[in-house]
PDB file of C-alpha atoms and ligand atoms in Angstrom:
ATOM      1  CA  MET A   1     123.337  -8.797 210.408  1.00  0.00           C
ATOM      2  CA  THR A   2     126.485  -9.935 212.210  1.00  0.00           C
ATOM      3  CA  THR A   3     129.734  -9.177 210.530  1.00  0.00           C
ATOM      4  CA  THR A   4     132.894 -10.911 211.526  1.00  0.00           C
ATOM      5  CA  VAL A   5     135.838  -9.103 210.143  1.00  0.00           C
ATOM      6  CA  PRO A   6     139.126 -10.873 210.669  1.00  0.00           C
ATOM      7  CA  LYS A   7     142.165  -8.976 211.852  1.00  0.00           C
ATOM      8  CA  VAL A   8     143.761  -8.612 208.472  1.00  0.00           C
ATOM      9  CA  PHE A   9     142.639  -8.603 204.936  1.00  0.00           C
ATOM     10  CA  ALA A  10     145.850  -8.744 203.035  1.00  0.00           C
ATOM     11  CA  PHE A  11     146.212  -6.506 200.095  1.00  0.00           C
ATOM     12  CA  HIS A  12     149.103  -4.812 198.541  1.00  0.00           C
ATOM     13  CA  GLU A  13     149.259  -2.304 195.794  1.00  0.00           C
ATOM     14  CA  PHE A  14     152.217  -3.972 194.147  1.00  0.00           C
ATOM     15  CA  LEU A  15     152.459  -7.516 195.435  1.00  0.00           C
ATOM     16  CA  GLY A  16     150.287 -10.319 194.076  1.00  0.00           C
ATOM     17  CA  VAL A  17     148.714 -12.832 196.445  1.00  0.00           C
ATOM     18  CA  ALA A  18     151.567 -15.339 195.985  1.00  0.00           C
ATOM     19  CA  GLU A  19     154.202 -12.767 196.925  1.00  0.00           C
ATOM     20  CA  ALA A  20     152.176 -11.463 199.863  1.00  0.00           C
ATOM     21  CA  VAL A  21     151.586 -14.999 201.155  1.00  0.00           C
ATOM     22  CA  ALA A  22     155.297 -15.774 200.788  1.00  0.00           C
ATOM     23  CA  ASP A  23     156.171 -12.678 202.845  1.00  0.00           C
ATOM     24  CA  HIS A  24     153.727 -13.782 205.523  1.00  0.00           C
ATOM     25  CA  VAL A  25     155.122 -17.325 205.589  1.00  0.00           C
ATOM     26  CA  VAL A  26     158.699 -16.077 205.883  1.00  0.00           C
ATOM     27  CA  TYR A  27     157.625 -13.705 208.655  1.00  0.00           C
ATOM     28  CA  ALA A  28     156.028 -16.653 210.490  1.00  0.00           C
ATOM     29  CA  GLN A  29     159.164 -18.722 209.896  1.00  0.00           C
ATOM     30  CA  ASN A  30     161.430 -16.027 211.320  1.00  0.00           C
ATOM     31  CA  SER A  31     159.237 -15.448 214.392  1.00  0.00           C
ATOM     32  CA  ALA A  32     159.094 -19.194 215.064  1.00  0.00           C
ATOM     33  CA  LEU A  33     162.845 -19.611 214.774  1.00  0.00           C
ATOM     34  CA  ASN A  34     163.460 -16.573 217.009  1.00  0.00           C
ATOM     35  CA  ARG A  35     160.979 -17.891 219.549  1.00  0.00           C
ATOM     36  CA  GLY A  36     162.765 -21.231 219.443  1.00  0.00           C
ATOM     37  CA  LEU A  37     166.105 -19.549 220.088  1.00  0.00           C
ATOM     38  CA  LYS A  38     164.714 -17.614 223.051  1.00  0.00           C
ATOM     39  CA  GLU A  39     163.233 -20.805 224.519  1.00  0.00           C
ATOM     40  CA  LYS A  40     166.538 -22.535 224.028  1.00  0.00           C
ATOM     41  CA  LYS A  41     168.268 -19.843 226.056  1.00  0.00           C
ATOM     42  CA  SER A  42     165.669 -19.748 228.814  1.00  0.00           C
ATOM     43  CA  SER A  43     165.291 -23.509 229.247  1.00  0.00           C
ATOM     44  CA  SER A  44     168.380 -25.590 228.947  1.00  0.00           C
ATOM     45  CA  THR A  45     166.883 -28.607 230.682  1.00  0.00           C
ATOM     46  CA  SER A  46     163.258 -29.306 229.812  1.00  0.00           C
ATOM     47  CA  LEU A  47     161.885 -29.703 226.341  1.00  0.00           C
ATOM     48  CA  ASN A  48     158.921 -27.445 225.730  1.00  0.00           C
ATOM     49  CA  SER A  49     156.906 -29.966 223.876  1.00  0.00           C
ATOM     50  CA  THR A  50     154.570 -27.593 222.066  1.00  0.00           C
ATOM     51  CA  SER A  51     157.333 -25.503 220.589  1.00  0.00           C
ATOM     52  CA  GLY A  52     159.265 -25.959 217.420  1.00  0.00           C
ATOM     53  CA  MET A  53     162.323 -27.492 219.053  1.00  0.00           C
ATOM     54  CA  ARG A  54     164.085 -30.624 218.001  1.00  0.00           C
ATOM     55  CA  GLU A  55     166.857 -32.389 219.857  1.00  0.00           C
ATOM     56  CA  THR A  56     170.012 -33.166 217.935  1.00  0.00           C
ATOM     57  CA  SER A  57     173.171 -34.619 219.347  1.00  0.00           C
ATOM     58  CA  SER A  58     176.700 -33.621 218.642  1.00  0.00           C
ATOM     59  CA  GLY A  59     179.755 -34.889 220.470  1.00  0.00           C
ATOM     60  CA  GLY A  60     177.594 -36.723 222.999  1.00  0.00           C
ATOM     61  CA  LYS A  61     175.806 -33.481 224.018  1.00  0.00           C
ATOM     62  CA  LYS A  62     172.196 -32.910 223.136  1.00  0.00           C
ATOM     63  CA  LYS A  63     171.507 -29.630 221.362  1.00  0.00           C
ATOM     64  CA  LYS A  64     168.070 -28.233 220.732  1.00  0.00           C
ATOM     65  CA  GLU A  65     167.446 -26.818 217.338  1.00  0.00           C
ATOM     66  CA  ALA A  66     164.696 -24.292 216.555  1.00  0.00           C
ATOM     67  CA  ARG A  67     162.260 -25.588 213.944  1.00  0.00           C
ATOM     68  CA  PHE A  68     159.415 -24.038 211.991  1.00  0.00           C
ATOM     69  CA  LYS A  69     156.341 -26.261 212.189  1.00  0.00           C
ATOM     70  CA  ILE A  70     153.892 -25.684 209.396  1.00  0.00           C
ATOM     71  CA  ALA A  71     150.733 -27.461 208.218  1.00  0.00           C
ATOM     72  CA  LEU A  72     149.820 -27.353 204.534  1.00  0.00           C
ATOM     73  CA  SER A  73     146.456 -27.896 202.904  1.00  0.00           C
ATOM     74  CA  GLY A  74     146.121 -29.118 199.342  1.00  0.00           C
ATOM     75  CA  GLY A  75     144.562 -27.540 196.288  1.00  0.00           C
ATOM     76  CA  SER A  76     145.447 -24.160 194.849  1.00  0.00           C
ATOM     77  CA  LEU A  77     147.400 -23.193 197.976  1.00  0.00           C
ATOM     78  CA  ILE A  78     150.271 -25.407 196.872  1.00  0.00           C
ATOM     79  CA  HIS A  79     150.547 -23.532 193.569  1.00  0.00           C
ATOM     80  CA  VAL A  80     150.474 -20.188 195.385  1.00  0.00           C
ATOM     81  CA  LEU A  81     153.290 -21.353 197.666  1.00  0.00           C
ATOM     82  CA  ARG A  82     155.296 -22.670 194.777  1.00  0.00           C
ATOM     83  CA  GLU A  83     155.028 -19.376 192.962  1.00  0.00           C
ATOM     84  CA  GLY A  84     155.799 -17.266 196.013  1.00  0.00           C
ATOM     85  CA  LEU A  85     158.351 -19.266 197.981  1.00  0.00           C
ATOM     86  CA  LEU A  86     160.670 -21.016 195.558  1.00  0.00           C
ATOM     87  CA  LYS A  87     162.184 -17.829 194.233  1.00  0.00           C
ATOM     88  CA  ARG A  88     163.028 -16.457 197.673  1.00  0.00           C
ATOM     89  CA  GLU A  89     166.441 -16.555 199.258  1.00  0.00           C
ATOM     90  CA  ASP A  90     165.230 -16.264 202.840  1.00  0.00           C
ATOM     91  CA  VAL A  91     163.288 -19.499 203.202  1.00  0.00           C
ATOM     92  CA  GLN A  92     165.217 -21.706 205.625  1.00  0.00           C
ATOM     93  CA  TRP A  93     163.844 -24.942 204.230  1.00  0.00           C
ATOM     94  CA  GLY A  94     166.253 -27.051 206.269  1.00  0.00           C
ATOM     95  CA  LYS A  95     164.549 -25.824 209.472  1.00  0.00           C
ATOM     96  CA  TRP A  96     161.009 -26.635 208.366  1.00  0.00           C
ATOM     97  CA  ASP A  97     158.875 -29.486 209.724  1.00  0.00           C
ATOM     98  CA  ILE A  98     156.066 -29.867 207.208  1.00  0.00           C
ATOM     99  CA  TYR A  99     152.827 -31.632 208.093  1.00  0.00           C
ATOM    100  CA  PHE A 100     149.578 -31.917 206.157  1.00  0.00           C
ATOM    101  CA  ALA A 101     146.274 -30.389 207.240  1.00  0.00           C
ATOM    102  CA  ASP A 102     144.523 -33.236 205.521  1.00  0.00           C
ATOM    103  CA  GLU A 103     145.138 -35.981 203.029  1.00  0.00           C
ATOM    104  CA  ARG A 104     143.087 -37.723 200.408  1.00  0.00           C
ATOM    105  CA  LEU A 105     143.567 -41.479 200.701  1.00  0.00           C
ATOM    106  CA  VAL A 106     144.960 -42.141 197.246  1.00  0.00           C
ATOM    107  CA  PRO A 107     148.437 -43.241 196.139  1.00  0.00           C
ATOM    108  CA  PHE A 108     151.029 -40.466 196.359  1.00  0.00           C
ATOM    109  CA  GLU A 109     151.501 -40.513 192.618  1.00  0.00           C
ATOM    110  CA  SER A 110     147.820 -39.645 192.052  1.00  0.00           C
ATOM    111  CA  PRO A 111     147.143 -36.016 191.074  1.00  0.00           C
ATOM    112  CA  GLU A 112     144.638 -36.005 193.965  1.00  0.00           C
ATOM    113  CA  SER A 113     147.261 -36.642 196.656  1.00  0.00           C
ATOM    114  CA  ASN A 114     148.061 -33.548 198.724  1.00  0.00           C
ATOM    115  CA  TYR A 115     151.508 -34.825 199.642  1.00  0.00           C
ATOM    116  CA  GLY A 116     152.084 -35.885 196.030  1.00  0.00           C
ATOM    117  CA  LEU A 117     151.168 -32.410 194.827  1.00  0.00           C
ATOM    118  CA  ALA A 118     153.361 -30.676 197.386  1.00  0.00           C
ATOM    119  CA  LYS A 119     156.226 -33.012 196.512  1.00  0.00           C
ATOM    120  CA  ARG A 120     156.008 -32.447 192.776  1.00  0.00           C
ATOM    121  CA  GLU A 121     155.324 -28.722 192.962  1.00  0.00           C
ATOM    122  CA  ILE A 122     157.536 -27.638 195.846  1.00  0.00           C
ATOM    123  CA  LEU A 123     159.580 -30.240 197.695  1.00  0.00           C
ATOM    124  CA  ASP A 124     161.305 -31.725 194.645  1.00  0.00           C
ATOM    125  CA  ARG A 125     162.217 -28.236 193.438  1.00  0.00           C
ATOM    126  CA  ILE A 126     164.000 -26.977 196.541  1.00  0.00           C
ATOM    127  CA  ASP A 127     167.701 -26.433 196.109  1.00  0.00           C
ATOM    128  CA  THR A 128     168.505 -28.567 199.138  1.00  0.00           C
ATOM    129  CA  GLU A 129     172.289 -28.113 198.769  1.00  0.00           C
ATOM    130  CA  LYS A 130     171.798 -24.424 199.287  1.00  0.00           C
ATOM    131  CA  TYR A 131     168.828 -24.288 201.668  1.00  0.00           C
ATOM    132  CA  GLY A 132     168.761 -27.697 203.361  1.00  0.00           C
ATOM    133  CA  ARG A 133     166.036 -30.304 203.232  1.00  0.00           C
ATOM    134  CA  PRO A 134     162.794 -29.929 205.212  1.00  0.00           C
ATOM    135  CA  ASN A 135     161.443 -32.757 207.342  1.00  0.00           C
ATOM    136  CA  VAL A 136     158.211 -33.863 205.722  1.00  0.00           C
ATOM    137  CA  PHE A 137     155.601 -35.794 207.694  1.00  0.00           C
ATOM    138  CA  HIS A 138     153.022 -37.416 205.452  1.00  0.00           C
ATOM    139  CA  ILE A 139     150.548 -40.262 205.960  1.00  0.00           C
ATOM    140  CA  ASP A 140     151.621 -43.872 205.597  1.00  0.00           C
ATOM    141  CA  GLU A 141     150.765 -44.737 201.984  1.00  0.00           C
ATOM    142  CA  GLN A 142     150.292 -48.392 203.000  1.00  0.00           C
ATOM    143  CA  LEU A 143     147.247 -47.387 205.054  1.00  0.00           C
ATOM    144  CA  ILE A 144     145.203 -45.606 202.387  1.00  0.00           C
ATOM    145  CA  GLY A 145     142.690 -48.485 202.378  1.00  0.00           C
ATOM    146  CA  ASP A 146     141.736 -47.872 206.016  1.00  0.00           C
ATOM    147  CA  PRO A 147     140.804 -44.288 206.981  1.00  0.00           C
ATOM    148  CA  GLN A 148     140.542 -45.067 210.703  1.00  0.00           C
ATOM    149  CA  GLU A 149     143.948 -46.704 210.924  1.00  0.00           C
ATOM    150  CA  CYS A 150     145.486 -44.067 208.706  1.00  0.00           C
ATOM    151  CA  ALA A 151     144.134 -41.288 210.956  1.00  0.00           C
ATOM    152  CA  GLU A 152     145.361 -43.031 214.108  1.00  0.00           C
ATOM    153  CA  ASN A 153     148.750 -43.569 212.561  1.00  0.00           C
ATOM    154  CA  TYR A 154     149.064 -39.934 211.448  1.00  0.00           C
ATOM    155  CA  GLU A 155     148.059 -38.821 214.936  1.00  0.00           C
ATOM    156  CA  LYS A 156     150.987 -40.867 216.245  1.00  0.00           C
ATOM    157  CA  VAL A 157     153.252 -39.046 213.790  1.00  0.00           C
ATOM    158  CA  LEU A 158     152.045 -35.744 215.239  1.00  0.00           C
ATOM    159  CA  ILE A 159     152.427 -36.957 218.801  1.00  0.00           C
ATOM    160  CA  LYS A 160     156.031 -37.887 218.078  1.00  0.00           C
ATOM    161  CA  GLY A 161     156.728 -34.613 216.302  1.00  0.00           C
ATOM    162  CA  PHE A 162     155.232 -32.555 219.099  1.00  0.00           C
ATOM    163  CA  ALA A 163     156.950 -34.573 221.804  1.00  0.00           C
ATOM    164  CA  GLY A 164     154.303 -36.751 223.311  1.00  0.00           C
ATOM    165  CA  ARG A 165     150.627 -36.466 224.036  1.00  0.00           C
ATOM    166  CA  ASP A 166     150.896 -36.897 227.786  1.00  0.00           C
ATOM    167  CA  SER A 167     152.583 -33.576 228.171  1.00  0.00           C
ATOM    168  CA  VAL A 168     150.838 -31.821 225.318  1.00  0.00           C
ATOM    169  CA  LYS A 169     147.095 -31.355 225.102  1.00  0.00           C
ATOM    170  CA  LEU A 170     147.327 -30.062 221.586  1.00  0.00           C
ATOM    171  CA  PRO A 171     150.134 -29.560 219.117  1.00  0.00           C
ATOM    172  CA  MET A 172     150.922 -25.949 218.347  1.00  0.00           C
ATOM    173  CA  PHE A 173     151.805 -25.279 214.738  1.00  0.00           C
ATOM    174  CA  ASP A 174     153.679 -22.076 214.064  1.00  0.00           C
ATOM    175  CA  LEU A 175     151.599 -21.619 210.940  1.00  0.00           C
ATOM    176  CA  PHE A 176     148.539 -23.487 209.712  1.00  0.00           C
ATOM    177  CA  LEU A 177     147.772 -22.759 206.071  1.00  0.00           C
ATOM    178  CA  LEU A 178     144.254 -23.340 204.802  1.00  0.00           C
ATOM    179  CA  GLY A 179     142.416 -22.986 201.535  1.00  0.00           C
ATOM    180  CA  CYS A 180     138.646 -22.780 201.511  1.00  0.00           C
ATOM    181  CA  ALA A 181     136.381 -24.596 199.082  1.00  0.00           C
ATOM    182  CA  PRO A 182     133.160 -23.101 197.667  1.00  0.00           C
ATOM    183  CA  ASP A 183     131.173 -25.276 200.107  1.00  0.00           C
ATOM    184  CA  GLY A 184     133.129 -23.824 203.048  1.00  0.00           C
ATOM    185  CA  HIS A 185     135.152 -26.943 203.808  1.00  0.00           C
ATOM    186  CA  ILE A 186     138.640 -26.522 205.103  1.00  0.00           C
ATOM    187  CA  ALA A 187     141.254 -29.266 205.308  1.00  0.00           C
ATOM    188  CA  SER A 188     138.913 -32.282 204.965  1.00  0.00           C
ATOM    189  CA  LEU A 189     136.353 -30.974 207.451  1.00  0.00           C
ATOM    190  CA  PHE A 190     133.095 -30.694 205.558  1.00  0.00           C
ATOM    191  CA  PRO A 191     129.882 -28.851 206.442  1.00  0.00           C
ATOM    192  CA  ASN A 192     127.316 -31.226 207.983  1.00  0.00           C
ATOM    193  CA  PHE A 193     129.947 -33.735 209.081  1.00  0.00           C
ATOM    194  CA  GLN A 194     128.974 -32.759 212.602  1.00  0.00           C
ATOM    195  CA  GLU A 195     130.806 -35.520 214.396  1.00  0.00           C
ATOM    196  CA  ASN A 196     134.103 -34.429 212.897  1.00  0.00           C
ATOM    197  CA  LEU A 197     133.348 -30.757 213.444  1.00  0.00           C
ATOM    198  CA  ARG A 198     132.575 -31.383 217.120  1.00  0.00           C
ATOM    199  CA  GLU A 199     135.591 -33.598 217.738  1.00  0.00           C
ATOM    200  CA  LYS A 200     137.386 -32.386 220.847  1.00  0.00           C
ATOM    201  CA  LEU A 201     139.864 -35.123 221.700  1.00  0.00           C
ATOM    202  CA  ALA A 202     141.349 -36.578 218.534  1.00  0.00           C
ATOM    203  CA  TRP A 203     144.018 -34.629 216.669  1.00  0.00           C
ATOM    204  CA  VAL A 204     143.275 -36.458 213.429  1.00  0.00           C
ATOM    205  CA  VAL A 205     139.942 -37.877 212.226  1.00  0.00           C
ATOM    206  CA  PRO A 206     139.053 -40.286 209.449  1.00  0.00           C
ATOM    207  CA  VAL A 207     136.670 -38.955 206.791  1.00  0.00           C
ATOM    208  CA  GLU A 208     134.536 -41.265 204.689  1.00  0.00           C
ATOM    209  CA  ASN A 209     132.051 -40.346 201.950  1.00  0.00           C
ATOM    210  CA  ALA A 210     133.456 -36.868 201.393  1.00  0.00           C
ATOM    211  CA  PRO A 211     131.031 -34.972 199.132  1.00  0.00           C
ATOM    212  CA  SER A 212     133.719 -33.870 196.689  1.00  0.00           C
ATOM    213  CA  GLY A 213     136.975 -35.311 195.439  1.00  0.00           C
ATOM    214  CA  PRO A 214     138.265 -38.612 196.811  1.00  0.00           C
ATOM    215  CA  ALA A 215     135.739 -40.042 199.275  1.00  0.00           C
ATOM    216  CA  ASN A 216     138.200 -41.276 201.868  1.00  0.00           C
ATOM    217  CA  ARG A 217     140.438 -38.841 203.656  1.00  0.00           C
ATOM    218  CA  ILE A 218     141.926 -37.930 206.991  1.00  0.00           C
ATOM    219  CA  SER A 219     141.929 -34.484 208.512  1.00  0.00           C
ATOM    220  CA  LEU A 220     143.456 -32.620 211.403  1.00  0.00           C
ATOM    221  CA  THR A 221     140.704 -31.364 213.702  1.00  0.00           C
ATOM    222  CA  ILE A 222     139.330 -27.933 214.583  1.00  0.00           C
ATOM    223  CA  PRO A 223     140.975 -27.796 218.052  1.00  0.00           C
ATOM    224  CA  VAL A 224     144.376 -28.522 216.467  1.00  0.00           C
ATOM    225  CA  ILE A 225     143.900 -25.906 213.766  1.00  0.00           C
ATOM    226  CA  CYS A 226     142.671 -23.269 216.204  1.00  0.00           C
ATOM    227  CA  HIS A 227     145.528 -23.902 218.626  1.00  0.00           C
ATOM    228  CA  SER A 228     148.078 -22.796 216.031  1.00  0.00           C
ATOM    229  CA  HIS A 229     150.176 -19.729 216.551  1.00  0.00           C
ATOM    230  CA  ARG A 230     148.850 -18.390 213.251  1.00  0.00           C
ATOM    231  CA  VAL A 231     146.044 -19.604 211.011  1.00  0.00           C
ATOM    232  CA  THR A 232     146.116 -18.261 207.485  1.00  0.00           C
ATOM    233  CA  PHE A 233     143.538 -18.644 204.740  1.00  0.00           C
ATOM    234  CA  VAL A 234     144.438 -18.219 201.081  1.00  0.00           C
ATOM    235  CA  VAL A 235     141.353 -17.886 198.895  1.00  0.00           C
ATOM    236  CA  GLU A 236     141.227 -16.666 195.324  1.00  0.00           C
ATOM    237  CA  GLY A 237     138.747 -16.453 192.474  1.00  0.00           C
ATOM    238  CA  ALA A 238     135.143 -15.551 191.749  1.00  0.00           C
ATOM    239  CA  THR A 239     133.883 -19.069 192.556  1.00  0.00           C
ATOM    240  CA  LYS A 240     134.779 -18.329 196.186  1.00  0.00           C
ATOM    241  CA  ALA A 241     132.864 -15.028 196.395  1.00  0.00           C
ATOM    242  CA  PRO A 242     129.626 -16.540 197.813  1.00  0.00           C
ATOM    243  CA  VAL A 243     131.420 -18.554 200.503  1.00  0.00           C
ATOM    244  CA  ILE A 244     133.546 -15.568 201.529  1.00  0.00           C
ATOM    245  CA  LYS A 245     130.347 -13.546 201.925  1.00  0.00           C
ATOM    246  CA  THR A 246     128.819 -16.293 204.072  1.00  0.00           C
ATOM    247  CA  ILE A 247     131.906 -16.587 206.262  1.00  0.00           C
ATOM    248  CA  MET A 248     132.134 -12.868 206.816  1.00  0.00           C
ATOM    249  CA  GLU A 249     128.441 -12.069 207.163  1.00  0.00           C
ATOM    250  CA  ARG A 250     126.736 -15.267 208.324  1.00  0.00           C
ATOM    251  CA  PRO A 251     129.008 -16.929 210.891  1.00  0.00           C
ATOM    252  CA  GLU A 252     125.927 -18.459 212.530  1.00  0.00           C
ATOM    253  CA  LYS A 253     125.699 -20.829 209.562  1.00  0.00           C
ATOM    254  CA  GLY A 254     128.600 -22.639 211.168  1.00  0.00           C
ATOM    255  CA  LEU A 255     130.641 -23.450 208.095  1.00  0.00           C
ATOM    256  CA  PRO A 256     133.909 -25.173 209.045  1.00  0.00           C
ATOM    257  CA  SER A 257     135.802 -22.116 207.773  1.00  0.00           C
ATOM    258  CA  SER A 258     133.658 -19.838 209.967  1.00  0.00           C
ATOM    259  CA  ILE A 259     134.253 -22.026 213.008  1.00  0.00           C
ATOM    260  CA  VAL A 260     138.007 -21.622 212.553  1.00  0.00           C
ATOM    261  CA  ASN A 261     137.724 -17.920 211.735  1.00  0.00           C
ATOM    262  CA  GLU A 262     135.975 -17.413 215.060  1.00  0.00           C
ATOM    263  CA  GLY A 263     137.846 -20.057 217.047  1.00  0.00           C
ATOM    264  CA  ALA A 264     141.279 -18.669 216.228  1.00  0.00           C
ATOM    265  CA  ALA A 265     140.156 -15.026 216.250  1.00  0.00           C
ATOM    266  CA  GLY A 266     143.077 -12.665 216.640  1.00  0.00           C
ATOM    267  CA  ARG A 267     145.503 -15.109 215.031  1.00  0.00           C
ATOM    268  CA  VAL A 268     143.756 -15.436 211.695  1.00  0.00           C
ATOM    269  CA  SER A 269     144.886 -13.799 208.463  1.00  0.00           C
ATOM    270  CA  TRP A 270     143.088 -13.886 205.154  1.00  0.00           C
ATOM    271  CA  PHE A 271     144.789 -13.524 201.803  1.00  0.00           C
ATOM    272  CA  VAL A 272     141.930 -12.982 199.407  1.00  0.00           C
ATOM    273  CA  ASP A 273     141.888 -11.509 195.940  1.00  0.00           C
ATOM    274  CA  ASP A 274     139.403  -8.930 194.687  1.00  0.00           C
ATOM    275  CA  GLU A 275     137.277 -11.488 192.873  1.00  0.00           C
ATOM    276  CA  ALA A 276     136.706 -13.602 195.962  1.00  0.00           C
ATOM    277  CA  LEU A 277     135.936 -10.453 197.967  1.00  0.00           C
ATOM    278  CA  ARG A 278     133.585  -9.099 195.327  1.00  0.00           C
ATOM    279  CA  ASP A 279     130.406  -9.399 197.417  1.00  0.00           C
ATOM    280  CA  VAL A 280     131.763  -8.298 200.773  1.00  0.00           C
ATOM    281  CA  PHE A 281     132.143  -4.784 201.978  1.00  0.00           C
ATOM    282  CA  VAL A 282     135.399  -4.466 203.842  1.00  0.00           C
ATOM    283  CA  THR A 283     137.763  -1.670 204.484  1.00  0.00           C
ATOM    284  CA  LYS A 284     140.723  -2.903 202.545  1.00  0.00           C
ATOM    285  CA  LYS A 285     143.898  -2.556 204.460  1.00  0.00           C
ATOM    286  CA  LYS A 286     147.186  -2.471 202.753  1.00  0.00           C
ATOM    287  CA  TYR A 287     149.143  -5.640 203.121  1.00  0.00           C
ATOM    288  CA  LYS A 288     150.778  -6.046 206.501  1.00  0.00           C
ATOM    289  CA  PHE A 289     153.315  -8.653 207.429  1.00  0.00           C
ATOM    290  CA  HIS A 290     151.603  -9.979 210.505  1.00  0.00           C
ATOM    291  CA  VAL A 291     148.397  -9.942 212.457  1.00  0.00           C
ATOM    292  CA  ASP A 292     147.661  -7.016 214.735  1.00  0.00           C
ATOM    293  CA  GLY A 293     149.067  -7.322 218.209  1.00  0.00           C
ATOM    294  CA  ASP A 294     151.576  -9.948 217.164  1.00  0.00           C
ATOM    295  CA  GLU A 295     155.179  -9.774 218.194  1.00  0.00           C
TER     296      GLU A 295
HETATM  297  O1  6PG B   1     142.400 -31.761 200.352  1.00  0.00           O
HETATM  298  C1  6PG B   1     141.636 -30.836 200.250  1.00  0.00           C
HETATM  299  O2  6PG B   1     140.492 -30.960 199.771  1.00  0.00           O
HETATM  300  C2  6PG B   1     142.130 -29.496 200.644  1.00  0.00           C
HETATM  301  O3  6PG B   1     143.036 -29.473 201.664  1.00  0.00           O
HETATM  302  C3  6PG B   1     140.992 -28.518 200.792  1.00  0.00           C
HETATM  303  O4  6PG B   1     140.608 -28.195 202.055  1.00  0.00           O
HETATM  304  C4  6PG B   1     141.346 -27.286 199.984  1.00  0.00           C
HETATM  305  O5  6PG B   1     142.169 -26.434 200.699  1.00  0.00           O
HETATM  306  C5  6PG B   1     140.074 -26.587 199.586  1.00  0.00           C
HETATM  307  O6  6PG B   1     139.259 -27.511 198.903  1.00  0.00           O
HETATM  308  C6  6PG B   1     140.339 -25.409 198.682  1.00  0.00           C
HETATM  309  O7  6PG B   1     140.945 -25.866 197.526  1.00  0.00           O
HETATM  310  P1  6PG B   1     141.226 -24.881 196.335  1.00  0.00           P
HETATM  311  O8  6PG B   1     142.065 -23.782 196.886  1.00  0.00           O
HETATM  312  O9  6PG B   1     141.949 -25.702 195.309  1.00  0.00           O
HETATM  313  O10 6PG B   1     139.906 -24.395 195.863  1.00  0.00           O
END
């Protein structure tokens, strides 16, 4: 039996999953902003297109500003983030560029919309006077009737945000947050949707006939996810125990979550509660702020 144990299983004697995830996110935010500052010092002329830098102008001079680029999935993750992040004082919301790992092609006001959920649960509740307002990059709601066009359009949004595709093979998110469904799908990349799972060139793919939830979706692709500085899974509850066992013990089954767990090895963290880990034998480590070997 092969066992793939990721770098970190996050546990803490005192912190709940929401608090531990929030610590991790803030750690990722701070490292990204520090990295951005260092890059700013070392390169005053050329824009490093994969980094979290944005150009702003003041008094005719262009200034580069460090940004934290994060991708959010939908589902329970959003509630975990709401619980963990909104009460913190050290989230620099005004420096965040928020993208979506995937989107269900429904109106934003639908309870099924990932952006809609994030907006209602988190974005509308940020004290923007105090913390600033994040940049939020969602799909074009006008295009929900056409998955292909919607995917192409969202790819253009990413290209713009990551400073052009010519110079950048892949965007590099500072943090890519994923949930994992009982069937092993992540973002909107489903098991057996081989074409999407094998996609090498596109950053965003259309998804039609999804086996659960809204049928039409778009999703960022495996190469984009795996290129991120950090990839973090948040998985809770007994319904996830079988899939966690499969991911950890049967990577050869090739679930989308396993592909990412392997593909981003060394940069992957898992925040999993006891119920979801019920069937897996792991040496539980106490919660750490960052993956081993990280800065
Ligand atoms: O739009 C989606 O379907 C989500 O992005 C999806 O990938 C989600 O993360 C998982 O289905 C887990 O969802 P739960 O955490 O709610 O089980």
